Amino acid sequence: MSADAVSTDTTTVDTGAGSALDRPFPRAIEMATLSLACVVVGGVWLGSHATEEASLTLPTALMVVAAALLATAAAMVSRVKGFSWNAFRRVGKWALLAYCVSAGMIEFAFVSNDAPSDVLWVVTGLLVIFALVVPFLIATTVARYQD
Amino acid sequence: MHTAVVDAPPGHLPRKIQIVPLVGLPVVAVLVGFVIYAIAADELWPLVLCHVAGGALWTSIDLFVGLAVGPIIGGMSPPARAEFSAKFMPKMVIIMPTVVTMTLATGLQLAMKMGTLNIGTESRDWLIASMIVVGVMAVVALGILEPANIAVLWEMNKPQPNPEIIGRMMKRFVYTAGVTGLMQIATLIIMTRVRTL
């Protein structure tokens, strides 16, 4: 198996012995990146319609898909045997703090512009996923290579 | 490209790399506070200051790192590359999220204040194009580049760093920095076009 090999198998992954690069790893990072892409597309849609009344169907659908993808990615990682949760927590908590601040500022920009409540709910949902998915990506990328 | 970064003898690298330079956090706090003030006050000058200063730094750094520093790092000897990365990457961890937040948060506020996003305005399509470019850069930077950056620093802090892991992450960093650097050219074209409409 090549060093880049990944597995789509969602059953328990035995990381066993060997180099951190040789271990199979589920496609959790790809799933989480796709979740981030959904959040970004939803955000661009909302931003580009910030000055008018627009349908919230697309951003709401993207929010649901992003949440599902993130949950699936987390479930995949949780099944990896020997995954370094210690490293995941140590990196993830600081990244979470940083991205909560970042998401909070974007939310503040919408609140201070008196965004309608239905828009605000979707924005909040997308930002919550954003504040979770980026730390997840950072922490998983670091922790997957830990022994 | 040669990807093994750390094959220097132990002790060649600084023993402990501070992944987030704590000395920079007060500066970040001041800048974030000023952005919050600019949005809350909704005054033109603070908004333009944050947007233009943040955007200029973001674009320049992305272009410089992607098209100048990245290839230089790629051509360095592994020990030199490791030493440079250990000092350079922590700075990027703190600078880039700050300038990006400054630019985007005040950019949206400015567009709403100036009405440049309103239907029927000439600038609307250009601004939406800019949001799409920023969106692509955000996915690349947050999904690939930043995790790779942190992973490199984390690995370097181990008593025995794995050169293969660092090499792979550095390769990812250099390539994605190049992609975002090129995309910043689109941002420059769009923003100068919007300003001259």
JSON list of N, CA and C in Angstrom, two decimals, chain A residues 32-76:
[
{"chain": "A", "resi": 32, "resn": "ALA", "atom": "N", "xyz": [-14.41, 16.15, 5.84]},
{"chain": "A", "resi": 32, "resn": "ALA", "atom": "CA", "xyz": [-14.47, 17.42, 6.58]},
{"chain": "A", "resi": 32, "resn": "ALA", "atom": "C", "xyz": [-14.17, 18.60, 5.65]},
{"chain": "A", "resi": 33, "resn": "THR", "atom": "N", "xyz": [-13.26, 18.41, 4.70]},
{"chain": "A", "resi": 33, "resn": "THR", "atom": "CA", "xyz": [-12.96, 19.49, 3.75]},
{"chain": "A", "resi": 33, "resn": "THR", "atom": "C", "xyz": [-14.18, 19.78, 2.88]},
{"chain": "A", "resi": 34, "resn": "LEU", "atom": "N", "xyz": [-14.90, 18.72, 2.51]},
{"chain": "A", "resi": 34, "resn": "LEU", "atom": "CA", "xyz": [-16.13, 18.89, 1.74]},
{"chain": "A", "resi": 34, "resn": "LEU", "atom": "C", "xyz": [-17.19, 19.64, 2.57]},
{"chain": "A", "resi": 35, "resn": "SER", "atom": "N", "xyz": [-17.22, 19.32, 3.86]},
{"chain": "A", "resi": 35, "resn": "SER", "atom": "CA", "xyz": [-18.14, 20.01, 4.77]},
{"chain": "A", "resi": 35, "resn": "SER", "atom": "C", "xyz": [-17.79, 21.51, 4.82]},
{"chain": "A", "resi": 36, "resn": "LEU", "atom": "N", "xyz": [-16.48, 21.79, 4.90]},
{"chain": "A", "resi": 36, "resn": "LEU", "atom": "CA", "xyz": [-16.04, 23.19, 4.89]},
{"chain": "A", "resi": 36, "resn": "LEU", "atom": "C", "xyz": [-16.44, 23.88, 3.58]},
{"chain": "A", "resi": 37, "resn": "ALA", "atom": "N", "xyz": [-16.30, 23.16, 2.49]},
{"chain": "A", "resi": 37, "resn": "ALA", "atom": "CA", "xyz": [-16.68, 23.74, 1.19]},
{"chain": "A", "resi": 37, "resn": "ALA", "atom": "C", "xyz": [-18.17, 24.07, 1.16]},
{"chain": "A", "resi": 38, "resn": "CYS", "atom": "N", "xyz": [-19.01, 23.20, 1.73]},
{"chain": "A", "resi": 38, "resn": "CYS", "atom": "CA", "xyz": [-20.45, 23.48, 1.79]},
{"chain": "A", "resi": 38, "resn": "CYS", "atom": "C", "xyz": [-20.72, 24.75, 2.61]},
{"chain": "A", "resi": 39, "resn": "VAL", "atom": "N", "xyz": [-20.02, 24.87, 3.73]},
{"chain": "A", "resi": 39, "resn": "VAL", "atom": "CA", "xyz": [-20.19, 26.06, 4.58]},
{"chain": "A", "resi": 39, "resn": "VAL", "atom": "C", "xyz": [-19.79, 27.31, 3.81]},
{"chain": "A", "resi": 40, "resn": "VAL", "atom": "N", "xyz": [-18.67, 27.23, 3.09]},
{"chain": "A", "resi": 40, "resn": "VAL", "atom": "CA", "xyz": [-18.16, 28.40, 2.35]},
{"chain": "A", "resi": 40, "resn": "VAL", "atom": "C", "xyz": [-19.14, 28.79, 1.23]},
{"chain": "A", "resi": 41, "resn": "VAL", "atom": "N", "xyz": [-19.65, 27.79, 0.51]},
{"chain": "A", "resi": 41, "resn": "VAL", "atom": "CA", "xyz": [-20.60, 28.09, -0.57]},
{"chain": "A", "resi": 41, "resn": "VAL", "atom": "C", "xyz": [-21.86, 28.73, 0.03]},
{"chain": "A", "resi": 42, "resn": "GLY", "atom": "N", "xyz": [-22.33, 28.18, 1.14]},
{"chain": "A", "resi": 42, "resn": "GLY", "atom": "CA", "xyz": [-23.49, 28.77, 1.83]},
{"chain": "A", "resi": 42, "resn": "GLY", "atom": "C", "xyz": [-23.21, 30.20, 2.26]},
{"chain": "A", "resi": 43, "resn": "GLY", "atom": "N", "xyz": [-22.00, 30.42, 2.76]},
{"chain": "A", "resi": 43, "resn": "GLY", "atom": "CA", "xyz": [-21.62, 31.77, 3.21]},
{"chain": "A", "resi": 43, "resn": "GLY", "atom": "C", "xyz": [-21.54, 32.75, 2.06]},
{"chain": "A", "resi": 44, "resn": "VAL", "atom": "N", "xyz": [-20.99, 32.29, 0.94]},
{"chain": "A", "resi": 44, "resn": "VAL", "atom": "CA", "xyz": [-20.89, 33.16, -0.25]},
{"chain": "A", "resi": 44, "resn": "VAL", "atom": "C", "xyz": [-22.30, 33.49, -0.75]},
{"chain": "A", "resi": 45, "resn": "TRP", "atom": "N", "xyz": [-23.19, 32.51, -0.73]},
{"chain": "A", "resi": 45, "resn": "TRP", "atom": "CA", "xyz": [-24.58, 32.76, -1.15]},
{"chain": "A", "resi": 45, "resn": "TRP", "atom": "C", "xyz": [-25.23, 33.82, -0.26]},
{"chain": "A", "resi": 46, "resn": "LEU", "atom": "N", "xyz": [-25.08, 33.63, 1.05]},
{"chain": "A", "resi": 46, "resn": "LEU", "atom": "CA", "xyz": [-25.70, 34.58, 1.99]},
{"chain": "A", "resi": 46, "resn": "LEU", "atom": "C", "xyz": [-25.06, 35.96, 1.87]},
{"chain": "A", "resi": 47, "resn": "GLY", "atom": "N", "xyz": [-23.73, 35.99, 1.73]},
{"chain": "A", "resi": 47, "resn": "GLY", "atom": "CA", "xyz": [-23.04, 37.28, 1.59]},
{"chain": "A", "resi": 47, "resn": "GLY", "atom": "C", "xyz": [-23.45, 38.00, 0.33]},
{"chain": "A", "resi": 48, "resn": "SER", "atom": "N", "xyz": [-23.61, 37.26, -0.76]},
{"chain": "A", "resi": 48, "resn": "SER", "atom": "CA", "xyz": [-23.94, 37.92, -2.02]},
{"chain": "A", "resi": 48, "resn": "SER", "atom": "C", "xyz": [-25.40, 38.37, -2.06]},
{"chain": "A", "resi": 49, "resn": "HIS", "atom": "N", "xyz": [-26.22, 37.84, -1.14]},
{"chain": "A", "resi": 49, "resn": "HIS", "atom": "CA", "xyz": [-27.62, 38.27, -1.08]},
{"chain": "A", "resi": 49, "resn": "HIS", "atom": "C", "xyz": [-27.90, 39.04, 0.21]},
{"chain": "A", "resi": 50, "resn": "ALA", "atom": "N", "xyz": [-26.84, 39.60, 0.79]},
{"chain": "A", "resi": 50, "resn": "ALA", "atom": "CA", "xyz": [-26.98, 40.26, 2.09]},
{"chain": "A", "resi": 50, "resn": "ALA", "atom": "C", "xyz": [-27.87, 41.50, 2.03]},
{"chain": "A", "resi": 51, "resn": "THR", "atom": "N", "xyz": [-27.98, 42.09, 0.85]},
{"chain": "A", "resi": 51, "resn": "THR", "atom": "CA", "xyz": [-28.73, 43.36, 0.78]},
{"chain": "A", "resi": 51, "resn": "THR", "atom": "C", "xyz": [-30.14, 43.18, 0.19]},
{"chain": "A", "resi": 52, "resn": "GLU", "atom": "N", "xyz": [-30.59, 41.94, 0.09]},
{"chain": "A", "resi": 52, "resn": "GLU", "atom": "CA", "xyz": [-31.91, 41.71, -0.50]},
{"chain": "A", "resi": 52, "resn": "GLU", "atom": "C", "xyz": [-32.55, 40.50, 0.18]},
{"chain": "A", "resi": 53, "resn": "GLU", "atom": "N", "xyz": [-33.82, 40.30, -0.09]},
{"chain": "A", "resi": 53, "resn": "GLU", "atom": "CA", "xyz": [-34.50, 39.11, 0.41]},
{"chain": "A", "resi": 53, "resn": "GLU", "atom": "C", "xyz": [-34.26, 37.99, -0.58]},
{"chain": "A", "resi": 54, "resn": "ALA", "atom": "N", "xyz": [-33.66, 36.92, -0.10]},
{"chain": "A", "resi": 54, "resn": "ALA", "atom": "CA", "xyz": [-33.38, 35.81, -1.02]},
{"chain": "A", "resi": 54, "resn": "ALA", "atom": "C", "xyz": [-33.83, 34.50, -0.38]},
{"chain": "A", "resi": 55, "resn": "SER", "atom": "N", "xyz": [-34.02, 33.50, -1.22]},
{"chain": "A", "resi": 55, "resn": "SER", "atom": "CA", "xyz": [-34.42, 32.19, -0.71]},
{"chain": "A", "resi": 55, "resn": "SER", "atom": "C", "xyz": [-33.31, 31.61, 0.16]},
{"chain": "A", "resi": 56, "resn": "LEU", "atom": "N", "xyz": [-33.73, 30.99, 1.25]},
{"chain": "A", "resi": 56, "resn": "LEU", "atom": "CA", "xyz": [-32.75, 30.37, 2.15]},
{"chain": "A", "resi": 56, "resn": "LEU", "atom": "C", "xyz": [-32.65, 28.86, 1.93]},
{"chain": "A", "resi": 57, "resn": "THR", "atom": "N", "xyz": [-33.30, 28.38, 0.90]},
{"chain": "A", "resi": 57, "resn": "THR", "atom": "CA", "xyz": [-33.32, 26.93, 0.66]},
{"chain": "A", "resi": 57, "resn": "THR", "atom": "C", "xyz": [-31.91, 26.38, 0.44]},
{"chain": "A", "resi": 58, "resn": "LEU", "atom": "N", "xyz": [-31.16, 27.02, -0.46]},
{"chain": "A", "resi": 58, "resn": "LEU", "atom": "CA", "xyz": [-29.81, 26.52, -0.76]},
{"chain": "A", "resi": 58, "resn": "LEU", "atom": "C", "xyz": [-28.89, 26.55, 0.46]},
{"chain": "A", "resi": 59, "resn": "PRO", "atom": "N", "xyz": [-28.76, 27.71, 1.14]},
{"chain": "A", "resi": 59, "resn": "PRO", "atom": "CA", "xyz": [-27.85, 27.70, 2.30]},
{"chain": "A", "resi": 59, "resn": "PRO", "atom": "C", "xyz": [-28.30, 26.75, 3.40]},
{"chain": "A", "resi": 60, "resn": "THR", "atom": "N", "xyz": [-29.63, 26.59, 3.56]},
{"chain": "A", "resi": 60, "resn": "THR", "atom": "CA", "xyz": [-30.11, 25.67, 4.60]},
{"chain": "A", "resi": 60, "resn": "THR", "atom": "C", "xyz": [-29.74, 24.23, 4.23]},
{"chain": "A", "resi": 61, "resn": "ALA", "atom": "N", "xyz": [-29.94, 23.90, 2.96]},
{"chain": "A", "resi": 61, "resn": "ALA", "atom": "CA", "xyz": [-29.57, 22.54, 2.50]},
{"chain": "A", "resi": 61, "resn": "ALA", "atom": "C", "xyz": [-28.08, 22.31, 2.67]},
{"chain": "A", "resi": 62, "resn": "LEU", "atom": "N", "xyz": [-27.28, 23.33, 2.32]},
{"chain": "A", "resi": 62, "resn": "LEU", "atom": "CA", "xyz": [-25.83, 23.19, 2.46]},
{"chain": "A", "resi": 62, "resn": "LEU", "atom": "C", "xyz": [-25.42, 23.03, 3.92]},
{"chain": "A", "resi": 63, "resn": "MET", "atom": "N", "xyz": [-26.15, 23.73, 4.80]},
{"chain": "A", "resi": 63, "resn": "MET", "atom": "CA", "xyz": [-25.86, 23.62, 6.24]},
{"chain": "A", "resi": 63, "resn": "MET", "atom": "C", "xyz": [-26.11, 22.19, 6.72]},
{"chain": "A", "resi": 64, "resn": "VAL", "atom": "N", "xyz": [-27.23, 21.61, 6.28]},
{"chain": "A", "resi": 64, "resn": "VAL", "atom": "CA", "xyz": [-27.57, 20.24, 6.70]},
{"chain": "A", "resi": 64, "resn": "VAL", "atom": "C", "xyz": [-26.53, 19.25, 6.16]},
{"chain": "A", "resi": 65, "resn": "VAL", "atom": "N", "xyz": [-26.17, 19.42, 4.89]},
{"chain": "A", "resi": 65, "resn": "VAL", "atom": "CA", "xyz": [-25.18, 18.52, 4.28]},
{"chain": "A", "resi": 65, "resn": "VAL", "atom": "C", "xyz": [-23.83, 18.67, 5.00]},
{"chain": "A", "resi": 66, "resn": "ALA", "atom": "N", "xyz": [-23.44, 19.92, 5.27]},
{"chain": "A", "resi": 66, "resn": "ALA", "atom": "CA", "xyz": [-22.16, 20.17, 5.96]},
{"chain": "A", "resi": 66, "resn": "ALA", "atom": "C", "xyz": [-22.14, 19.51, 7.33]},
{"chain": "A", "resi": 67, "resn": "ALA", "atom": "N", "xyz": [-23.26, 19.63, 8.06]},
{"chain": "A", "resi": 67, "resn": "ALA", "atom": "CA", "xyz": [-23.33, 19.02, 9.40]},
{"chain": "A", "resi": 67, "resn": "ALA", "atom": "C", "xyz": [-23.24, 17.49, 9.29]},
{"chain": "A", "resi": 68, "resn": "ALA", "atom": "N", "xyz": [-23.92, 16.94, 8.29]},
{"chain": "A", "resi": 68, "resn": "ALA", "atom": "CA", "xyz": [-23.89, 15.48, 8.12]},
{"chain": "A", "resi": 68, "resn": "ALA", "atom": "C", "xyz": [-22.48, 15.00, 7.76]},
{"chain": "A", "resi": 69, "resn": "LEU", "atom": "N", "xyz": [-21.82, 15.74, 6.88]},
{"chain": "A", "resi": 69, "resn": "LEU", "atom": "CA", "xyz": [-20.46, 15.36, 6.48]},
{"chain": "A", "resi": 69, "resn": "LEU", "atom": "C", "xyz": [-19.50, 15.43, 7.67]},
{"chain": "A", "resi": 70, "resn": "LEU", "atom": "N", "xyz": [-19.63, 16.49, 8.46]},
{"chain": "A", "resi": 70, "resn": "LEU", "atom": "CA", "xyz": [-18.75, 16.64, 9.62]},
{"chain": "A", "resi": 70, "resn": "LEU", "atom": "C", "xyz": [-19.00, 15.52, 10.63]},
{"chain": "A", "resi": 71, "resn": "ALA", "atom": "N", "xyz": [-20.29, 15.21, 10.87]},
{"chain": "A", "resi": 71, "resn": "ALA", "atom": "CA", "xyz": [-20.62, 14.13, 11.81]},
{"chain": "A", "resi": 71, "resn": "ALA", "atom": "C", "xyz": [-20.06, 12.80, 11.31]},
{"chain": "A", "resi": 72, "resn": "THR", "atom": "N", "xyz": [-20.17, 12.57, 10.00]},
{"chain": "A", "resi": 72, "resn": "THR", "atom": "CA", "xyz": [-19.65, 11.32, 9.43]},
{"chain": "A", "resi": 72, "resn": "THR", "atom": "C", "xyz": [-18.13, 11.26, 9.59]},
{"chain": "A", "resi": 73, "resn": "ALA", "atom": "N", "xyz": [-17.47, 12.39, 9.33]},
{"chain": "A", "resi": 73, "resn": "ALA", "atom": "CA", "xyz": [-16.01, 12.44, 9.46]},
{"chain": "A", "resi": 73, "resn": "ALA", "atom": "C", "xyz": [-15.60, 12.15, 10.91]},
{"chain": "A", "resi": 74, "resn": "ALA", "atom": "N", "xyz": [-16.33, 12.74, 11.85]},
{"chain": "A", "resi": 74, "resn": "ALA", "atom": "CA", "xyz": [-16.01, 12.51, 13.27]},
{"chain": "A", "resi": 74, "resn": "ALA", "atom": "C", "xyz": [-16.22, 11.05, 13.63]},
{"chain": "A", "resi": 75, "resn": "ALA", "atom": "N", "xyz": [-17.31, 10.47, 13.10]},
{"chain": "A", "resi": 75, "resn": "ALA", "atom": "CA", "xyz": [-17.58, 9.05, 13.38]},
{"chain": "A", "resi": 75, "resn": "ALA", "atom": "C", "xyz": [-16.47, 8.17, 12.80]},
{"chain": "A", "resi": 76, "resn": "MET", "atom": "N", "xyz": [-16.00, 8.51, 11.61]},
{"chain": "A", "resi": 76, "resn": "MET", "atom": "CA", "xyz": [-14.92, 7.73, 10.99]},
{"chain": "A", "resi": 76, "resn": "MET", "atom": "C", "xyz": [-13.66, 7.77, 11.85]}
]
